Short mmCIF file of C-alpha atoms in Angstrom, two decimals:
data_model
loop_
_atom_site.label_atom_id
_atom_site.label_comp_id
_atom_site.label_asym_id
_atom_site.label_seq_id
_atom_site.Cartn_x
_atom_site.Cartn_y
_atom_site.Cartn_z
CA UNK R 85 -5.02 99.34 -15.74
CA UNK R 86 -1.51 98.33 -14.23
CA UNK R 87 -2.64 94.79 -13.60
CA UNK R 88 -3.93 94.86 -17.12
CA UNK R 89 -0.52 95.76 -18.99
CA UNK R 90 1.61 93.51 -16.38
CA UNK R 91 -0.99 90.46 -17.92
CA UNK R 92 0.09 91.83 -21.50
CA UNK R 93 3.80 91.25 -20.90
CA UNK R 94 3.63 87.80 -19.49
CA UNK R 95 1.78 86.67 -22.57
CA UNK R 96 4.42 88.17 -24.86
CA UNK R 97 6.83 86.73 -22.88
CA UNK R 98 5.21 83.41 -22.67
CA UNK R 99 4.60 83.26 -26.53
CA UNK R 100 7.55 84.33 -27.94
CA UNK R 101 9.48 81.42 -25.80
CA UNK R 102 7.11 78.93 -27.51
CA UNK R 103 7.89 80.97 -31.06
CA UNK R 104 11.63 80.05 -30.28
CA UNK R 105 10.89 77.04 -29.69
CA UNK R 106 8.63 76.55 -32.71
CA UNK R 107 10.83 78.26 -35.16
CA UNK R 108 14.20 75.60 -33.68
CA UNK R 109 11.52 72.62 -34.42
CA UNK R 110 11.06 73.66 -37.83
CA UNK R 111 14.33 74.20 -38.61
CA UNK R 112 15.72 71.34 -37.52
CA UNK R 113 13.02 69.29 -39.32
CA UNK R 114 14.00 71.23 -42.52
CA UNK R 115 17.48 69.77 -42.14
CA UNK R 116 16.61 66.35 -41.37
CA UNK R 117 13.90 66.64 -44.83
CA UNK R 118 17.28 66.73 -46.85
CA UNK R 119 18.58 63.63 -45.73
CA UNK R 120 15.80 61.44 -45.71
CA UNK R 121 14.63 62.46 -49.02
CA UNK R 122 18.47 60.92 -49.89
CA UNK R 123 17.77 57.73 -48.41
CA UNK R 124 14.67 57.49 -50.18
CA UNK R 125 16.35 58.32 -53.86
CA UNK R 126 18.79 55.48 -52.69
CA UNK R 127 16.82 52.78 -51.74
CA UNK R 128 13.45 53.09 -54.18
CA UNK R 129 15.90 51.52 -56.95
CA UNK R 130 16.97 48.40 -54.89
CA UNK R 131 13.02 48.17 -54.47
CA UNK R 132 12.50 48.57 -58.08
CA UNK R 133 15.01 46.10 -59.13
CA UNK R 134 13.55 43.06 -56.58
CA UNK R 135 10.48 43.85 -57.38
CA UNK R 136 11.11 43.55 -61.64
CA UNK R 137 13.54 40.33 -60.50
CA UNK R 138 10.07 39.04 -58.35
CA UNK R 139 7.82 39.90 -61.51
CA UNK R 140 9.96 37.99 -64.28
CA UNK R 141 10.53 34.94 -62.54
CA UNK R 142 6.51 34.69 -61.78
CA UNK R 143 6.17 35.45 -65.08
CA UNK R 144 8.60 32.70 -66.37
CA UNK R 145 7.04 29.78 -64.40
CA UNK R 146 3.83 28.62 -63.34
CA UNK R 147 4.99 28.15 -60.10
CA UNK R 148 2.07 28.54 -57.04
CA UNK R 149 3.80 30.84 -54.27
CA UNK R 150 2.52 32.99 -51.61
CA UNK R 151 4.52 35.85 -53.55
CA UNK R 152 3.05 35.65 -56.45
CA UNK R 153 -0.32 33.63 -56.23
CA UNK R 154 -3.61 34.87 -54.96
CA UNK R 155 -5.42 32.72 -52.70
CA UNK R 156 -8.82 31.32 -54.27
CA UNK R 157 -10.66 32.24 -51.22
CA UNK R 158 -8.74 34.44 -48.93
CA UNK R 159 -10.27 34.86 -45.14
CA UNK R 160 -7.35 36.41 -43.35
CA UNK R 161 -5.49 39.43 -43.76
CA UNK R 162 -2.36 41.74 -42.45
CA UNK R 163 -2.62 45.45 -42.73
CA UNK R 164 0.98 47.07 -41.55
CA UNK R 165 0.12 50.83 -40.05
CA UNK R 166 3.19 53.41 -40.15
CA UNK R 167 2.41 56.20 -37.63
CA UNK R 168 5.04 58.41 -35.85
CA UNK R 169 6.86 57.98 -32.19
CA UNK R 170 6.24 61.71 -31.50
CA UNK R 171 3.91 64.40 -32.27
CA UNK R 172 3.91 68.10 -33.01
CA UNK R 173 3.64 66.89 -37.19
CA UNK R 174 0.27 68.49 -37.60
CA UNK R 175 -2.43 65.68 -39.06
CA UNK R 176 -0.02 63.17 -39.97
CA UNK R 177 -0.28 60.51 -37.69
CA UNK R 178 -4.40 60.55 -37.95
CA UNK R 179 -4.78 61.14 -41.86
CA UNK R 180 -2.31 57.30 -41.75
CA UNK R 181 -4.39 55.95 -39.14
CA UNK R 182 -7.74 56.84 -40.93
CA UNK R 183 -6.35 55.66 -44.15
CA UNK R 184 -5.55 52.02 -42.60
CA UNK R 185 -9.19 52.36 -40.88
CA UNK R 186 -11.02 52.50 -44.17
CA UNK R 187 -9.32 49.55 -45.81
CA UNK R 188 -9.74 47.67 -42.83
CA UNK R 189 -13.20 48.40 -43.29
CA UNK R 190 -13.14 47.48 -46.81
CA UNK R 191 -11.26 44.07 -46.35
CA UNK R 192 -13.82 42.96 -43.60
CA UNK R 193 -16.52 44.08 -46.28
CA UNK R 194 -15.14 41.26 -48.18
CA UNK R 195 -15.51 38.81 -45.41
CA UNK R 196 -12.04 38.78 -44.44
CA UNK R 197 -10.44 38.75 -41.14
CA UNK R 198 -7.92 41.59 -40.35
CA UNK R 199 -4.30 41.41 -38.52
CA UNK R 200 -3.50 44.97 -37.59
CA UNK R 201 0.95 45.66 -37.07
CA UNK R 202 1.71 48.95 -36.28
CA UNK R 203 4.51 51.31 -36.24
CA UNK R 204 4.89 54.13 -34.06
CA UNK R 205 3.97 55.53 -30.56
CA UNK R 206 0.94 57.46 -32.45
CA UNK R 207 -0.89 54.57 -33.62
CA UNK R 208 0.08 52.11 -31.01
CA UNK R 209 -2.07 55.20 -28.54
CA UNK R 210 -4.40 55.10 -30.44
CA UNK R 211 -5.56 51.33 -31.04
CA UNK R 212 -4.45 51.07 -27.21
CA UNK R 213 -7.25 53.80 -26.11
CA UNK R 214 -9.76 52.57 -28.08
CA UNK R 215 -9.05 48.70 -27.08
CA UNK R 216 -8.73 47.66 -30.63
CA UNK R 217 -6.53 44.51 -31.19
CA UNK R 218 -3.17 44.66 -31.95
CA UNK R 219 -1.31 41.78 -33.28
CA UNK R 220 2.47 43.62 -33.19
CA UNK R 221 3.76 46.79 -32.17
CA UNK R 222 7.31 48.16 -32.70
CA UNK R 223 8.30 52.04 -31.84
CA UNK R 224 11.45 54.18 -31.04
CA UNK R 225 12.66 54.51 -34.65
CA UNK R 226 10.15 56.27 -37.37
CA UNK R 227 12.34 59.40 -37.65
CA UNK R 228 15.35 57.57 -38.59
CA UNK R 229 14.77 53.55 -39.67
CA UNK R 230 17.27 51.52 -40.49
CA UNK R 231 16.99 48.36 -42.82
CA UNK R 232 17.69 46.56 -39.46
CA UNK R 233 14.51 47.95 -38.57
CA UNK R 234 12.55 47.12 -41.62
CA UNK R 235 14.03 43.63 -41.47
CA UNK R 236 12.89 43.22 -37.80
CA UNK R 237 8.85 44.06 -38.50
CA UNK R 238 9.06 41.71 -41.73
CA UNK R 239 9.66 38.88 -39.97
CA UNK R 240 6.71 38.28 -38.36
CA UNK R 241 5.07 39.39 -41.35
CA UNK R 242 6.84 36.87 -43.50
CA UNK R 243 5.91 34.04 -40.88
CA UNK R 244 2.05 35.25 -41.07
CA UNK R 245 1.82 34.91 -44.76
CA UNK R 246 3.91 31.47 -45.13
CA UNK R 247 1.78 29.99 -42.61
CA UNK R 248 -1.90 28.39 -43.13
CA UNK R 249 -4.50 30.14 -42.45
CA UNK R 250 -5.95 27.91 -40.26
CA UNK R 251 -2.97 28.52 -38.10
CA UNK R 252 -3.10 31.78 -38.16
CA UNK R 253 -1.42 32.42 -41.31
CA UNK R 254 -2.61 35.27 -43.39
CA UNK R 255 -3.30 35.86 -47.24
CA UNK R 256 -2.74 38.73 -48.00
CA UNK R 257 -0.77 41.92 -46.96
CA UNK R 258 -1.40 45.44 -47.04
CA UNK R 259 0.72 47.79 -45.66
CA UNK R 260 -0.57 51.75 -45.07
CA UNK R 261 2.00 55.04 -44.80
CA UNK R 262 2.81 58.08 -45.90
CA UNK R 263 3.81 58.91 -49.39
CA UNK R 264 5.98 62.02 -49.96
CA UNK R 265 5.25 63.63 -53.05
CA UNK R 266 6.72 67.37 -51.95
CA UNK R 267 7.53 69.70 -49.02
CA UNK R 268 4.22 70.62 -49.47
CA UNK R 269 2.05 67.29 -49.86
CA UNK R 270 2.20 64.21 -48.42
CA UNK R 271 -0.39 61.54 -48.97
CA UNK R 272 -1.39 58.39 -46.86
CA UNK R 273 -1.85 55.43 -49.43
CA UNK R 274 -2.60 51.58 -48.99
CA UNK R 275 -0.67 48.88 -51.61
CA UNK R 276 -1.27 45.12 -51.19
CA UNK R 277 2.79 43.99 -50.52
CA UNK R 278 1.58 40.04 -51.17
CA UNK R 279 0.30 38.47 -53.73
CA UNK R 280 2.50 40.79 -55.72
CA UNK R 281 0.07 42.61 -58.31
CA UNK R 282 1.61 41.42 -62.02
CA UNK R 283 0.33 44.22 -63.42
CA UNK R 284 0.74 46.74 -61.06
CA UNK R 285 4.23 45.51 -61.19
CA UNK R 286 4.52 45.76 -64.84
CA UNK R 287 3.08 49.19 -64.59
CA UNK R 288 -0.57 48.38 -65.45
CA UNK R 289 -2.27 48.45 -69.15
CA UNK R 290 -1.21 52.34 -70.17
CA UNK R 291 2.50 51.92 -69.14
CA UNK R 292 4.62 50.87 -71.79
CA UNK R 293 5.58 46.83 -71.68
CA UNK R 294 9.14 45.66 -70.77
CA UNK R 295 10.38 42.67 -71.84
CA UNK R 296 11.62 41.08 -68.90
CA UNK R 297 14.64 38.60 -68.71
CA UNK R 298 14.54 34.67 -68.95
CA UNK R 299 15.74 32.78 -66.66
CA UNK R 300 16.51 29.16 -65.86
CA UNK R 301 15.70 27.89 -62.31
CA UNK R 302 18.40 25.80 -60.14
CA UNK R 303 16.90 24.10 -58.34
CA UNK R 304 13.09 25.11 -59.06
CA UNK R 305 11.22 28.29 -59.51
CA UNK R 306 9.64 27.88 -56.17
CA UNK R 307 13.37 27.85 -54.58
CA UNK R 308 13.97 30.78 -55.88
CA UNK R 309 10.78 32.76 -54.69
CA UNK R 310 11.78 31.49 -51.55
CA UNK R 311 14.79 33.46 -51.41
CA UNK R 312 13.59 36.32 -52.74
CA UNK R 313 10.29 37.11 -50.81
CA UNK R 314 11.74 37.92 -47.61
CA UNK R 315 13.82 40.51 -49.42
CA UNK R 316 11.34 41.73 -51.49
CA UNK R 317 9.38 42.59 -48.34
CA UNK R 318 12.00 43.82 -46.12
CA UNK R 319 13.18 46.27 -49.29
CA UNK R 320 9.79 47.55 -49.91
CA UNK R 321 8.99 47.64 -45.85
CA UNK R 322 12.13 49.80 -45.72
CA UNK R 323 11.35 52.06 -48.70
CA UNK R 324 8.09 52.72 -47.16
CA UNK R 325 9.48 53.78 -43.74
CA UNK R 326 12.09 55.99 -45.13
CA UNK R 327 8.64 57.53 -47.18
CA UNK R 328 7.49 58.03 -44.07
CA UNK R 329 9.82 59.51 -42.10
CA UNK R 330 10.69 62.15 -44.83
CA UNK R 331 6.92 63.25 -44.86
CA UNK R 332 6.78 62.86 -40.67
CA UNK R 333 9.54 65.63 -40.93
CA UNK R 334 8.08 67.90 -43.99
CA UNK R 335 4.37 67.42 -42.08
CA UNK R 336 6.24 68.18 -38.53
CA UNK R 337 8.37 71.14 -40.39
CA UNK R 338 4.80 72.96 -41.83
CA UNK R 339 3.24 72.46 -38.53
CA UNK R 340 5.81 74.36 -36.99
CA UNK R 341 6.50 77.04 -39.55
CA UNK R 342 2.52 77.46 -39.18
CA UNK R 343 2.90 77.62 -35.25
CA UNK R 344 5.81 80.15 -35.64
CA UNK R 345 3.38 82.60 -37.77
CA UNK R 346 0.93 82.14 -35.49
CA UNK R 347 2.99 82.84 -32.44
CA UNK R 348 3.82 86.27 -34.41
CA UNK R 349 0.67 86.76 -35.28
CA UNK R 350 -0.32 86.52 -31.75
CA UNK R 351 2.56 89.08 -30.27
CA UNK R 352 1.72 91.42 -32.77
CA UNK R 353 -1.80 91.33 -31.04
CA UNK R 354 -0.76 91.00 -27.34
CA UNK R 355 2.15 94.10 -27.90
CA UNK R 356 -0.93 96.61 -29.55
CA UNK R 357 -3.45 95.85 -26.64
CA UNK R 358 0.08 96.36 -24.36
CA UNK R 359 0.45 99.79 -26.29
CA UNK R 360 -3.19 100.79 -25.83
CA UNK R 361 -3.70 99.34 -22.25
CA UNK R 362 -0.10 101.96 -21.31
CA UNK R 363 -1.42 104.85 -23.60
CA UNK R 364 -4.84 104.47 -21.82
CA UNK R 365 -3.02 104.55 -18.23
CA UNK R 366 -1.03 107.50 -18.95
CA UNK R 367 -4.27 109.19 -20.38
CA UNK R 368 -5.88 108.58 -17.02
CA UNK R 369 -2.90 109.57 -14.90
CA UNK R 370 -2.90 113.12 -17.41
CA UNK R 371 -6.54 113.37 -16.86
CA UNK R 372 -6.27 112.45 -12.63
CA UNK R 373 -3.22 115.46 -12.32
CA UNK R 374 -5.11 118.18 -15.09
CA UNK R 375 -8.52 117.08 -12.53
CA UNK R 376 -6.80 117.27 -9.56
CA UNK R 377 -4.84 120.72 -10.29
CA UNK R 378 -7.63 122.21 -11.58
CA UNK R 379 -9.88 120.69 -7.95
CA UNK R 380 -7.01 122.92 -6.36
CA UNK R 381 -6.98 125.84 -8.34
CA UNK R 382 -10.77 126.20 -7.40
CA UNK R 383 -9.96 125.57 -4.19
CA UNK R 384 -7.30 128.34 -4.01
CA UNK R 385 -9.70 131.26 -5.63
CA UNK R 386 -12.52 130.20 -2.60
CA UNK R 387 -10.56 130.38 0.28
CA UNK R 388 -9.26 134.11 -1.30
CA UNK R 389 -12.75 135.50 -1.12
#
């Protein structure tokens, strides 16, 4: 029964180190919630702005761009995965990943080819396990990104979709994270970056219509798109990996805060089978001294007759 309690200890020992340990993790992802949620309100208006700047002059010319024009028979595709660098964030990682499976699967249904870019440790393991190609990788900064980071995976992006297809130019771009919506929820979504969406930009059929601005082109429409599609990616790139960084920490702070009640849960448990294994020992040491004083009391009254 000895070896029995001693087990008991270790395991409360053992689990409420991990609770500590837990209960730091969620903490600190609490704090660092706060902050990217900041950098999120800050940079969704720059996005906002470039992308009604994109919309009005595409609206105000008929100028054919990769921005703004859909191919008539797109082939080739780029879907841009955001995952996380480390783990410990609950289902995260694989609800993004399964979200950028599906539309994969549903641009192939349309006979397209797919580019797959990735962000993150998490996904990069993943594709890497299962052999699945990889076009670019980049890691080492999805808790914190910098627009220096979202600048450095548009580039090749940008170079995909100005190129030909037939060089191995893309069409079309897709990119799949994280939204957060609360503390609570955060959902993976898919939105097509390029050919910008008109009316998705406009705010579809039951928004309200804005009259956007005119403008007059120097030195052509198509000069201007130029300039303004590698910062209308690299804005909404970097809005989406802030997105995803503040639900990597909410996801990684409820996984914890779940882990924590579970490692109480757990020493509650371990301390009442601790309590019963002792009280069970001390009833059979009562029970070996009342048995063995009584073995000598009998023993006493024979040897007197």
């Amino acid at each position: 029964m000895g070896a029995q309690l001693r087990v008991y200890k270790r395991r409360i020992k053992s689990v409420t180190a991990t609770k500590k340990i837990t209960k730091a993790m969620e903490m600190i992802s609490a704090s660092r919630i706060v902050k990217a949620q900041r950098k999120v309100a800050a940079s969704t208006p720059y996005a906002t702005e470039l992308t009604r700047a994109v919309t009005a002059v595409a609206t105000g010319s008929n100028a054919k761009h990769p921005l703004t024009t859909e191919a008539e028979n797109p082939t080739r595709a780029a879907v841009l995965l955001l995952t996380s660098d480390r783990g410990l964030a609950g289902g995260y990682s694989s609800n993004a990943i399964k979200a950028a499976g599906a539309l994969t699967e549903r641009l192939r249904g349309e006979g397209k080819e797919v580019d797959t870019y990735i962000v993150g440790r998490k996904g990069v393991a993943y594709y890497g396990f299962r052999e699945m190609p990889v076009t670019d990788s980049w890691t080492g900064f999805t808790d914190n990104p910098s627009y220096a980071d979202a600048k450095k995976v548009a580039a090749p992006l940008i170079e995909a979709i100005e190129k030909d297809t037939a060089q191995g130019g893309v069409d079309e771009l897709h990119i799949v994270f994280t939204e957060f919506v609360s503390m609570l929820t955060q959902t993976p979504v898919d939105n097509r970056l390029l050919p910008l969406s008109l009316s998705e930009a406009e705010g579809g059929e039951g928004a309200k219509k804005e009259l956007l601005p005119l403008f007059d082109f120097e030195p052509s429409a198509e000069d201007v798109l130029d300039a303004l599609m590698p910062r209308y990616v690299e804005s909404r790139i970097y809005n989406a990996l802030l997105q995803a960084a503040a639900s990597e920490h909410a996801a990684r702070r409820k996984a914890m805060k779940s882990a924590t009640d579970n490692a109480g849960e757990l020493i509650n448990t371990y301390t009442r089978l601790a309590n019963q294994a002792r009280q069970a020992e001390i009833t059979q040491e009562i029970s070996e001294i009342v048995g063995g004083a009584s073995a000598l009391a009998d023993a006493t009254a024979g040897s007197d007759k």
